[in-house]
PDB file of C-alpha atoms in Angstrom:
ATOM      1  CA  MET A 275     120.946 177.497  58.144  1.00  0.00           C
ATOM      2  CA  SER A 276     119.831 179.294  60.654  1.00  0.00           C
ATOM      3  CA  LYS A 277     123.153 180.875  61.294  1.00  0.00           C
ATOM      4  CA  HIS A 278     124.177 181.272  57.431  1.00  0.00           C
ATOM      5  CA  TYR A 279     120.831 183.181  56.722  1.00  0.00           C
ATOM      6  CA  GLN A 280     120.405 184.822  60.142  1.00  0.00           C
ATOM      7  CA  ALA A 281     117.159 183.526  60.610  1.00  0.00           C
ATOM      8  CA  PRO A 282     115.811 182.452  64.126  1.00  0.00           C
ATOM      9  CA  ILE A 283     114.467 179.357  65.371  1.00  0.00           C
ATOM     10  CA  LEU A 284     111.289 179.353  66.998  1.00  0.00           C
ATOM     11  CA  PHE A 285     110.805 175.893  69.042  1.00  0.00           C
ATOM     12  CA  VAL A 286     107.467 175.213  69.954  1.00  0.00           C
ATOM     13  CA  SER A 287     105.860 172.470  72.292  1.00  0.00           C
ATOM     14  CA  ILE A 288     102.355 171.899  73.211  1.00  0.00           C
ATOM     15  CA  THR A 289     102.480 169.826  76.302  1.00  0.00           C
ATOM     16  CA  SER A 290      99.724 168.078  78.486  1.00  0.00           C
ATOM     17  CA  THR A 291      98.401 169.605  81.761  1.00  0.00           C
ATOM     18  CA  LEU A 292      99.083 165.800  83.120  1.00  0.00           C
ATOM     19  CA  PRO A 293     102.403 165.024  84.552  1.00  0.00           C
ATOM     20  CA  GLY A 294     104.876 163.433  82.073  1.00  0.00           C
ATOM     21  CA  PRO A 295     108.228 161.414  81.784  1.00  0.00           C
ATOM     22  CA  VAL A 296     109.983 164.852  80.578  1.00  0.00           C
ATOM     23  CA  ALA A 297     108.486 167.254  83.546  1.00  0.00           C
ATOM     24  CA  HIS A 298     105.695 167.307  86.391  1.00  0.00           C
ATOM     25  CA  THR A 299     104.205 170.383  85.541  1.00  0.00           C
ATOM     26  CA  PRO A 300     103.657 172.441  82.188  1.00  0.00           C
ATOM     27  CA  GLU A 301     105.826 175.152  83.984  1.00  0.00           C
ATOM     28  CA  GLU A 302     108.454 172.530  84.492  1.00  0.00           C
ATOM     29  CA  TYR A 303     108.330 171.603  80.983  1.00  0.00           C
ATOM     30  CA  ALA A 304     108.459 175.272  79.597  1.00  0.00           C
ATOM     31  CA  GLN A 305     111.380 175.919  81.665  1.00  0.00           C
ATOM     32  CA  LYS A 306     113.350 172.760  80.095  1.00  0.00           C
ATOM     33  CA  LEU A 307     112.432 173.840  76.641  1.00  0.00           C
ATOM     34  CA  LYS A 308     113.530 177.269  77.336  1.00  0.00           C
ATOM     35  CA  ALA A 309     116.862 175.862  78.746  1.00  0.00           C
ATOM     36  CA  PHE A 310     117.341 173.777  75.435  1.00  0.00           C
ATOM     37  CA  ALA A 311     116.976 177.093  73.178  1.00  0.00           C
ATOM     38  CA  GLU A 312     119.180 178.844  75.108  1.00  0.00           C
ATOM     39  CA  LYS A 313     121.611 175.922  74.434  1.00  0.00           C
ATOM     40  CA  GLN A 314     121.254 175.785  71.043  1.00  0.00           C
ATOM     41  CA  LYS A 315     122.100 179.764  71.161  1.00  0.00           C
ATOM     42  CA  ALA A 316     125.077 179.405  72.791  1.00  0.00           C
ATOM     43  CA  GLU A 317     126.348 176.316  71.394  1.00  0.00           C
ATOM     44  CA  ARG A 318     125.625 177.679  67.381  1.00  0.00           C
ATOM     45  CA  GLY A 319     125.482 180.848  67.836  1.00  0.00           C
ATOM     46  CA  ILE A 320     121.738 181.465  66.642  1.00  0.00           C
ATOM     47  CA  GLU A 321     118.905 183.511  67.320  1.00  0.00           C
ATOM     48  CA  ALA A 322     116.103 181.045  69.341  1.00  0.00           C
ATOM     49  CA  GLU A 323     113.199 181.235  71.059  1.00  0.00           C
ATOM     50  CA  ALA A 324     110.981 179.049  72.933  1.00  0.00           C
ATOM     51  CA  ARG A 325     106.994 178.530  73.242  1.00  0.00           C
ATOM     52  CA  THR A 326     105.060 175.854  75.265  1.00  0.00           C
ATOM     53  CA  TYR A 327     101.158 175.735  75.029  1.00  0.00           C
ATOM     54  CA  THR A 328      98.865 173.748  77.498  1.00  0.00           C
ATOM     55  CA  SER A 329      96.367 171.605  76.311  1.00  0.00           C
ATOM     56  CA  PRO A 330      94.306 168.811  77.848  1.00  0.00           C
ATOM     57  CA  ASP A 331      94.475 167.032  74.529  1.00  0.00           C
ATOM     58  CA  PRO A 332      98.042 167.577  72.676  1.00  0.00           C
ATOM     59  CA  ALA A 333      97.164 165.343  69.872  1.00  0.00           C
ATOM     60  CA  ARG A 334      93.747 167.094  69.082  1.00  0.00           C
ATOM     61  CA  ASP A 335      95.249 170.440  69.659  1.00  0.00           C
ATOM     62  CA  LEU A 336      98.480 170.344  67.689  1.00  0.00           C
ATOM     63  CA  ASP A 337      97.515 171.616  64.285  1.00  0.00           C
ATOM     64  CA  THR A 338      95.810 174.759  65.554  1.00  0.00           C
ATOM     65  CA  THR A 339      98.738 175.437  68.490  1.00  0.00           C
ATOM     66  CA  LEU A 340     101.199 175.211  65.855  1.00  0.00           C
ATOM     67  CA  THR A 341      99.437 177.446  63.685  1.00  0.00           C
ATOM     68  CA  ARG A 342      98.933 179.895  66.807  1.00  0.00           C
ATOM     69  CA  ALA A 343     102.494 179.772  67.542  1.00  0.00           C
ATOM     70  CA  ILE A 344     103.586 180.572  64.382  1.00  0.00           C
ATOM     71  CA  CYS A 345     101.134 183.313  62.985  1.00  0.00           C
ATOM     72  CA  GLY A 346     100.012 184.812  66.292  1.00  0.00           C
ATOM     73  CA  GLU A 347      98.006 188.010  66.173  1.00  0.00           C
ATOM     74  CA  ARG A 348      97.908 187.455  61.662  1.00  0.00           C
ATOM     75  CA  TYR A 349      95.922 184.139  62.591  1.00  0.00           C
ATOM     76  CA  ARG A 350      93.405 185.964  65.419  1.00  0.00           C
ATOM     77  CA  SER A 351      92.830 188.525  63.184  1.00  0.00           C
ATOM     78  CA  ARG A 352      91.212 186.383  60.491  1.00  0.00           C
ATOM     79  CA  GLY A 353      88.447 185.883  63.059  1.00  0.00           C
ATOM     80  CA  HIS A 354      89.915 182.406  65.016  1.00  0.00           C
ATOM     81  CA  LYS A 355      89.195 182.684  68.710  1.00  0.00           C
ATOM     82  CA  PHE A 356      91.250 181.618  71.386  1.00  0.00           C
ATOM     83  CA  SER A 357      90.545 180.536  74.565  1.00  0.00           C
ATOM     84  CA  SER A 358      93.199 182.427  77.301  1.00  0.00           C
ATOM     85  CA  ALA A 359      92.673 179.565  80.170  1.00  0.00           C
ATOM     86  CA  ARG A 360      93.536 176.893  77.715  1.00  0.00           C
ATOM     87  CA  ARG A 361      95.974 178.739  75.432  1.00  0.00           C
ATOM     88  CA  VAL A 362      94.674 177.114  72.531  1.00  0.00           C
ATOM     89  CA  PRO A 363      92.013 177.713  69.711  1.00  0.00           C
ATOM     90  CA  GLN A 364      88.453 176.996  69.918  1.00  0.00           C
ATOM     91  CA  GLY A 365      86.160 175.492  67.883  1.00  0.00           C
ATOM     92  CA  HIS A 366      88.827 173.312  65.720  1.00  0.00           C
TER      93      HIS A 366
END
């Protein structure tokens, strides 16, 4: 569908600050997700981007982080505050 409608794909992930089975650090995880997006671009001929967000509690922050990833500045302009240190919305 992405290729047919020329719609870009945004791969979004929220990961813990702790080592996990996929990667030892959030930076390593982000690199792997970016590589995945690049592979999809090449194999499928689509536009794709990857964004990784870090949280000490990904399950708790999932909804607000996904909203931030999708809406970006529009979400912020509605009065929601984000912590630059944690990269997740505050107060949610």
